[in-house]
Amino acid sequence: MTTAPASSLELVPPLGKPDQLRRQELGAFLRSRRERISPEQVGLPSIGRRRTPGLRREEVAQLAAVGVTWYTWLEQARDIQVSTQVLDAIARGLLLDQVERQHLFALAGVPDPTGGPKSCPVVTPPVRAVLDQLSPMPAVVLNARFDIIGHNDVYSRLLGGLERYDAEQRNILWLAFTEPSWRELLVDWETAARGMTAKFRVALAEHVAEPKYKSLLKRLLLASPEFAEAWEHHDVTGTSEGTKRFLNSEVGLLNFEYTNLWLGPRPGYRMTTYVPADPVTRARMEQLAAMGQ
């Protein structure tokens, strides 16, 4: 098995140190954001030769109205106090979007005034009934870690049969990066894989104390150099609606529009449903559903 670069593995500190992990992630995230912004984008003059791209630490400190030493300590993962007002100023100075802002607050361990608590329901009998009645439309219940919590039969057949995987393998992120057949199954594999990585980074910030999240991250970094490369970009994104294409070995190419139905007040546990985007896909899904009868 090919192992990930040492720099990637260093992102996973020993279990049992969630506060240190959060601070390290915060520092790395801040560095990645400032390196993507030019002084001109935030109204600062570009003075002198720059050895690295983006803003300097002192420029971010100026934008956030904090001391350079204090901001440097923040990026160095020092154990310092961070206020809501300072985080808000940093978010504005680094031109963070809403998802990036929420990620920043989660990593800092400071409640975001715009957010609220999440609930973590399970697949209740009513949810199970909805999954079954959606057939021949595929549907699955996932948690923020991309574990498959529940699904209907046609979703399993769409993915080539989930019963062939052990329970600990039934994780969409894990399968996308480690299961060779998924490179063909997910027609736009690179886009889908990087998108899931960015969503998982957001989830990890809010579940940093949970060993299962850190364990999955370590397993992925060890198993997939491609995941390690994507992880080091520090991209974050929200979960939204979109389109997805699958190449099923039984019926061929399938085009879907997918949407997420949240099973709580904020993103976390969700039911993802796949609606055929064209008549050919609809007919092929009916054919695929009939195969299991």
Tab-separated table of C-alpha atoms in Angstrom:
chain	number	residue	atom	x	y	z
A	1	MET	CA	0.000	0.000	0.000
A	2	THR	CA	1.295	3.469	-0.870
A	3	THR	CA	1.591	5.727	2.136
A	4	ALA	CA	0.852	9.425	2.328
A	5	PRO	CA	3.633	11.994	2.615
A	6	ALA	CA	4.981	12.621	6.116
A	7	SER	CA	3.682	16.204	5.980
A	8	SER	CA	0.141	14.873	5.643
A	9	LEU	CA	0.465	12.381	8.460
A	10	GLU	CA	1.700	15.111	10.761
A	11	LEU	CA	-1.791	16.598	10.532
A	12	VAL	CA	-3.059	13.784	12.751
A	13	PRO	CA	-1.830	14.252	16.338
A	14	PRO	CA	-2.304	11.518	18.958
A	15	LEU	CA	-5.888	10.775	19.932
A	16	GLY	CA	-6.971	12.426	23.162
A	17	LYS	CA	-5.653	15.900	22.333
A	18	PRO	CA	-8.620	17.560	20.625
A	19	ASP	CA	-7.741	21.101	21.726
A	20	GLN	CA	-4.252	20.861	20.246
A	21	LEU	CA	-5.631	19.341	17.044
A	22	ARG	CA	-8.155	22.150	16.755
A	23	ARG	CA	-5.462	24.787	17.223
A	24	GLN	CA	-3.183	23.138	14.655
A	25	GLU	CA	-6.000	22.950	12.154
A	26	LEU	CA	-6.870	26.581	12.852
A	27	GLY	CA	-3.312	27.724	12.214
A	28	ALA	CA	-3.040	25.729	8.997
A	29	PHE	CA	-6.423	26.972	7.814
A	30	LEU	CA	-5.513	30.606	8.440
A	31	ARG	CA	-2.226	30.205	6.573
A	32	SER	CA	-3.979	28.600	3.614
A	33	ARG	CA	-6.538	31.431	3.426
A	34	ARG	CA	-4.076	34.329	3.616
A	35	GLU	CA	-1.822	32.720	0.996
A	36	ARG	CA	-4.710	32.891	-1.479
A	37	ILE	CA	-5.383	36.616	-1.153
A	38	SER	CA	-3.362	39.408	-2.716
A	39	PRO	CA	-2.899	42.761	-0.947
A	40	GLU	CA	-4.817	44.458	-3.746
A	41	GLN	CA	-7.903	42.340	-3.017
A	42	VAL	CA	-8.179	43.823	0.476
A	43	GLY	CA	-7.130	47.364	-0.364
A	44	LEU	CA	-3.523	47.158	0.793
A	45	PRO	CA	-0.510	48.307	-1.233
A	46	SER	CA	1.802	45.608	-2.536
A	47	ILE	CA	5.164	46.733	-1.166
A	48	GLY	CA	8.454	44.911	-1.535
A	49	ARG	CA	9.351	41.538	-2.948
A	50	ARG	CA	7.331	38.628	-1.538
A	51	ARG	CA	8.935	35.252	-0.980
A	52	THR	CA	5.548	33.568	-0.621
A	53	PRO	CA	2.188	34.307	-2.262
A	54	GLY	CA	-0.660	36.079	-0.549
A	55	LEU	CA	-0.787	38.291	2.509
A	56	ARG	CA	1.866	38.575	5.180
A	57	ARG	CA	0.969	37.902	8.802
A	58	GLU	CA	1.385	41.545	9.698
A	59	GLU	CA	-1.089	42.487	6.959
A	60	VAL	CA	-3.730	40.112	8.330
A	61	ALA	CA	-3.077	41.505	11.810
A	62	GLN	CA	-3.555	45.028	10.435
A	63	LEU	CA	-6.848	44.067	8.789
A	64	ALA	CA	-8.113	42.421	11.993
A	65	ALA	CA	-6.796	45.237	14.246
A	66	VAL	CA	-4.776	42.851	16.419
A	67	GLY	CA	-1.100	42.657	17.307
A	68	VAL	CA	1.286	40.912	14.932
A	69	THR	CA	2.701	38.768	17.745
A	70	TRP	CA	-0.775	37.685	18.841
A	71	TYR	CA	-1.790	36.747	15.291
A	72	THR	CA	1.508	34.884	14.801
A	73	TRP	CA	0.794	32.873	17.937
A	74	LEU	CA	-2.650	32.050	16.565
A	75	GLU	CA	-1.132	30.587	13.395
A	76	GLN	CA	1.475	28.763	15.492
A	77	ALA	CA	-1.266	26.928	17.397
A	78	ARG	CA	-0.440	28.627	20.720
A	79	ASP	CA	-3.016	28.244	23.476
A	80	ILE	CA	-4.428	31.783	23.471
A	81	GLN	CA	-7.878	33.261	23.985
A	82	VAL	CA	-9.848	34.264	20.890
A	83	SER	CA	-12.951	36.438	20.983
A	84	THR	CA	-15.954	36.520	18.696
A	85	GLN	CA	-15.118	40.067	17.644
A	86	VAL	CA	-11.555	39.171	16.608
A	87	LEU	CA	-12.694	36.096	14.692
A	88	ASP	CA	-15.278	38.192	12.900
A	89	ALA	CA	-12.582	40.721	11.961
A	90	ILE	CA	-10.252	37.977	10.714
A	91	ALA	CA	-13.057	36.418	8.679
A	92	ARG	CA	-13.801	39.748	7.036
A	93	GLY	CA	-10.121	40.519	6.491
A	94	LEU	CA	-9.509	37.163	4.786
A	95	LEU	CA	-12.683	37.492	2.681
A	96	LEU	CA	-14.086	34.220	4.023
A	97	ASP	CA	-17.395	33.004	2.672
A	98	GLN	CA	-20.126	31.715	5.013
A	99	VAL	CA	-18.870	28.118	5.074
A	100	GLU	CA	-15.273	29.221	5.678
A	101	ARG	CA	-16.422	31.564	8.434
A	102	GLN	CA	-18.322	28.793	10.225
A	103	HIS	CA	-15.270	26.557	9.868
A	104	LEU	CA	-13.062	29.253	11.403
A	105	PHE	CA	-15.340	29.623	14.442
A	106	ALA	CA	-15.585	25.854	14.896
A	107	LEU	CA	-11.801	25.448	14.846
A	108	ALA	CA	-11.395	28.286	17.343
A	109	GLY	CA	-13.911	26.641	19.674
A	110	VAL	CA	-15.973	29.819	19.787
A	111	PRO	CA	-19.756	29.761	19.200
A	112	ASP	CA	-20.672	31.412	15.927
A	113	PRO	CA	-23.434	33.958	16.605
A	114	THR	CA	-25.071	32.941	13.332
A	115	GLY	CA	-25.172	29.226	14.171
A	116	GLY	CA	-27.041	26.853	16.475
A	117	PRO	CA	-26.746	23.339	17.887
A	118	LYS	CA	-26.991	20.234	15.758
A	119	SER	CA	-29.001	17.179	16.476
A	120	CYS	CA	-27.978	13.646	15.521
A	121	PRO	CA	-31.033	11.508	14.841
A	122	VAL	CA	-30.982	7.887	13.715
A	123	VAL	CA	-32.941	6.173	10.968
A	124	THR	CA	-36.368	6.042	12.576
A	125	PRO	CA	-39.190	3.864	11.191
A	126	PRO	CA	-40.739	6.863	9.371
A	127	VAL	CA	-37.368	7.667	7.758
A	128	ARG	CA	-36.980	3.998	6.812
A	129	ALA	CA	-40.434	4.066	5.197
A	130	VAL	CA	-39.547	7.169	3.170
A	131	LEU	CA	-36.338	5.513	1.919
A	132	ASP	CA	-38.239	2.455	0.729
A	133	GLN	CA	-41.078	4.395	-0.877
A	134	LEU	CA	-38.688	6.576	-2.904
A	135	SER	CA	-37.670	3.607	-5.079
A	136	PRO	CA	-36.874	3.552	-8.020
A	137	MET	CA	-35.140	6.773	-6.972
A	138	PRO	CA	-31.959	5.990	-5.016
A	139	ALA	CA	-31.829	7.432	-1.510
A	140	VAL	CA	-29.334	7.199	1.353
A	141	VAL	CA	-28.964	8.565	4.887
A	142	LEU	CA	-25.456	9.806	5.709
A	143	ASN	CA	-23.910	11.433	8.736
A	144	ALA	CA	-21.374	14.254	8.601
A	145	ARG	CA	-18.573	11.651	8.457
A	146	PHE	CA	-20.108	10.172	5.251
A	147	ASP	CA	-20.990	6.886	6.968
A	148	ILE	CA	-23.905	5.142	5.279
A	149	ILE	CA	-26.537	5.000	8.039
A	150	GLY	CA	-29.428	3.766	5.912
A	151	HIS	CA	-30.362	3.309	2.247
A	152	ASN	CA	-32.945	1.763	-0.033
A	153	ASP	CA	-32.279	-1.290	-2.181
A	154	VAL	CA	-31.955	0.594	-5.452
A	155	TYR	CA	-29.226	2.816	-3.969
A	156	SER	CA	-27.226	-0.295	-3.130
A	157	ARG	CA	-27.658	-1.639	-6.670
A	158	LEU	CA	-26.662	1.732	-8.104
A	159	LEU	CA	-23.310	1.390	-6.291
A	160	GLY	CA	-22.802	-2.213	-7.359
A	161	GLY	CA	-24.036	-3.803	-4.123
A	162	LEU	CA	-23.166	-2.431	-0.697
A	163	GLU	CA	-23.416	-5.900	0.847
A	164	ARG	CA	-19.948	-6.706	-0.538
A	165	TYR	CA	-18.405	-4.222	1.900
A	166	ASP	CA	-17.854	-4.736	5.615
A	167	ALA	CA	-19.712	-2.375	7.944
A	168	GLU	CA	-16.603	-0.245	8.644
A	169	GLN	CA	-16.033	0.171	4.900
A	170	ARG	CA	-19.499	1.567	4.224
A	171	ASN	CA	-18.342	5.136	4.145
A	172	ILE	CA	-18.670	7.128	0.920
A	173	LEU	CA	-15.450	9.062	1.438
A	174	TRP	CA	-13.456	5.913	2.193
A	175	LEU	CA	-14.848	4.034	-0.801
A	176	ALA	CA	-14.291	6.950	-3.176
A	177	PHE	CA	-10.581	7.127	-2.352
A	178	THR	CA	-9.722	3.473	-1.699
A	179	GLU	CA	-12.060	1.318	-3.813
A	180	PRO	CA	-10.670	1.078	-7.386
A	181	SER	CA	-14.057	0.326	-8.951
A	182	TRP	CA	-15.383	3.686	-7.717
A	183	ARG	CA	-13.054	5.523	-10.099
A	184	GLU	CA	-15.245	4.193	-12.900
A	185	LEU	CA	-18.520	4.275	-10.982
A	186	LEU	CA	-18.194	8.020	-10.219
A	187	VAL	CA	-17.892	9.522	-13.682
A	188	ASP	CA	-16.606	12.853	-12.352
A	189	TRP	CA	-14.478	11.202	-9.686
A	190	GLU	CA	-11.948	13.979	-9.070
A	191	THR	CA	-14.600	16.668	-8.593
A	192	ALA	CA	-16.710	14.439	-6.338
A	193	ALA	CA	-13.744	13.269	-4.255
A	194	ARG	CA	-12.375	16.759	-3.667
A	195	GLY	CA	-15.847	18.031	-2.815
A	196	MET	CA	-16.317	15.342	-0.174
A	197	THR	CA	-12.885	16.101	1.265
A	198	ALA	CA	-13.821	19.767	1.666
A	199	LYS	CA	-17.099	18.843	3.364
A	200	PHE	CA	-15.347	16.397	5.688
A	201	ARG	CA	-12.916	19.113	6.781
A	202	VAL	CA	-15.886	21.257	7.831
A	203	ALA	CA	-17.388	18.317	9.740
A	204	LEU	CA	-14.122	17.471	11.488
A	205	ALA	CA	-13.863	20.969	12.934
A	206	GLU	CA	-17.122	20.448	14.831
A	207	HIS	CA	-16.380	16.842	15.867
A	208	VAL	CA	-12.682	17.188	16.649
A	209	ALA	CA	-13.023	15.514	20.047
A	210	GLU	CA	-14.582	12.364	18.566
A	211	PRO	CA	-12.112	9.510	17.954
A	212	LYS	CA	-14.118	8.108	15.036
A	213	TYR	CA	-13.587	11.281	13.014
A	214	LYS	CA	-9.855	11.424	13.761
A	215	SER	CA	-9.508	7.699	13.086
A	216	LEU	CA	-11.137	8.042	9.658
A	217	LEU	CA	-8.842	10.950	8.814
A	218	LYS	CA	-5.744	8.970	9.776
A	219	ARG	CA	-6.876	5.915	7.804
A	220	LEU	CA	-7.491	8.022	4.706
A	221	LEU	CA	-4.137	9.797	4.958
A	222	LEU	CA	-2.360	6.446	5.242
A	223	ALA	CA	-4.342	4.737	2.484
A	224	SER	CA	-4.633	7.430	-0.182
A	225	PRO	CA	-1.942	9.882	-1.330
A	226	GLU	CA	-4.651	11.593	-3.413
A	227	PHE	CA	-6.695	12.239	-0.306
A	228	ALA	CA	-3.590	13.529	1.484
A	229	GLU	CA	-2.939	15.943	-1.368
A	230	ALA	CA	-6.540	17.175	-1.376
A	231	TRP	CA	-6.513	17.506	2.437
A	232	GLU	CA	-3.482	19.786	2.403
A	233	HIS	CA	-5.376	22.328	0.277
A	234	HIS	CA	-7.590	23.136	3.307
A	235	ASP	CA	-10.620	23.617	1.058
A	236	VAL	CA	-13.983	23.846	2.808
A	237	THR	CA	-17.442	23.823	1.305
A	238	GLY	CA	-21.044	23.367	2.352
A	239	THR	CA	-23.368	20.556	1.374
A	240	SER	CA	-25.711	21.609	-1.403
A	241	GLU	CA	-27.765	20.356	-4.320
A	242	GLY	CA	-26.190	19.481	-7.649
A	243	THR	CA	-25.781	16.924	-10.398
A	244	LYS	CA	-23.939	13.614	-10.379
A	245	ARG	CA	-23.189	10.933	-12.932
A	246	PHE	CA	-22.727	7.219	-12.296
A	247	LEU	CA	-21.574	4.483	-14.666
A	248	ASN	CA	-23.423	1.416	-13.434
A	249	SER	CA	-22.134	-1.953	-14.662
A	250	GLU	CA	-25.681	-3.262	-15.177
A	251	VAL	CA	-27.521	-0.468	-16.979
A	252	GLY	CA	-24.869	2.042	-18.079
A	253	LEU	CA	-24.578	5.812	-17.667
A	254	LEU	CA	-27.000	7.490	-15.243
A	255	ASN	CA	-27.510	11.247	-14.795
A	256	PHE	CA	-29.057	12.538	-11.572
A	257	GLU	CA	-30.008	15.726	-9.826
A	258	TYR	CA	-29.480	15.204	-6.115
A	259	THR	CA	-30.792	17.053	-3.098
A	260	ASN	CA	-30.264	16.798	0.659
A	261	LEU	CA	-33.099	16.569	3.159
A	262	TRP	CA	-31.760	17.496	6.583
A	263	LEU	CA	-32.802	15.315	9.515
A	264	GLY	CA	-32.053	18.039	12.033
A	265	PRO	CA	-32.016	21.830	12.443
A	266	ARG	CA	-28.531	22.161	10.881
A	267	PRO	CA	-26.464	20.093	8.402
A	268	GLY	CA	-25.339	16.787	9.886
A	269	TYR	CA	-27.466	13.712	9.371
A	270	ARG	CA	-29.132	14.003	5.985
A	271	MET	CA	-31.102	12.014	3.462
A	272	THR	CA	-29.702	12.388	-0.051
A	273	THR	CA	-32.089	11.590	-2.885
A	274	TYR	CA	-31.168	11.132	-6.537
A	275	VAL	CA	-33.753	12.189	-9.121
A	276	PRO	CA	-33.239	11.048	-12.746
A	277	ALA	CA	-32.210	14.032	-14.839
A	278	ASP	CA	-33.515	12.635	-18.154
A	279	PRO	CA	-35.946	10.002	-19.505
A	280	VAL	CA	-33.147	7.552	-20.317
A	281	THR	CA	-31.899	7.591	-16.745
A	282	ARG	CA	-35.436	7.193	-15.412
A	283	ALA	CA	-36.007	4.141	-17.610
A	284	ARG	CA	-32.670	2.625	-16.614
A	285	MET	CA	-33.404	3.152	-12.933
A	286	GLU	CA	-36.741	1.368	-13.283
A	287	GLN	CA	-34.844	-1.455	-14.937
A	288	LEU	CA	-32.284	-1.525	-12.124
A	289	ALA	CA	-35.021	-1.514	-9.463
A	290	ALA	CA	-36.795	-4.409	-11.185
A	291	MET	CA	-33.650	-6.530	-11.008
A	292	GLY	CA	-34.042	-6.864	-7.269
A	293	GLN	CA	-37.649	-8.012	-7.343
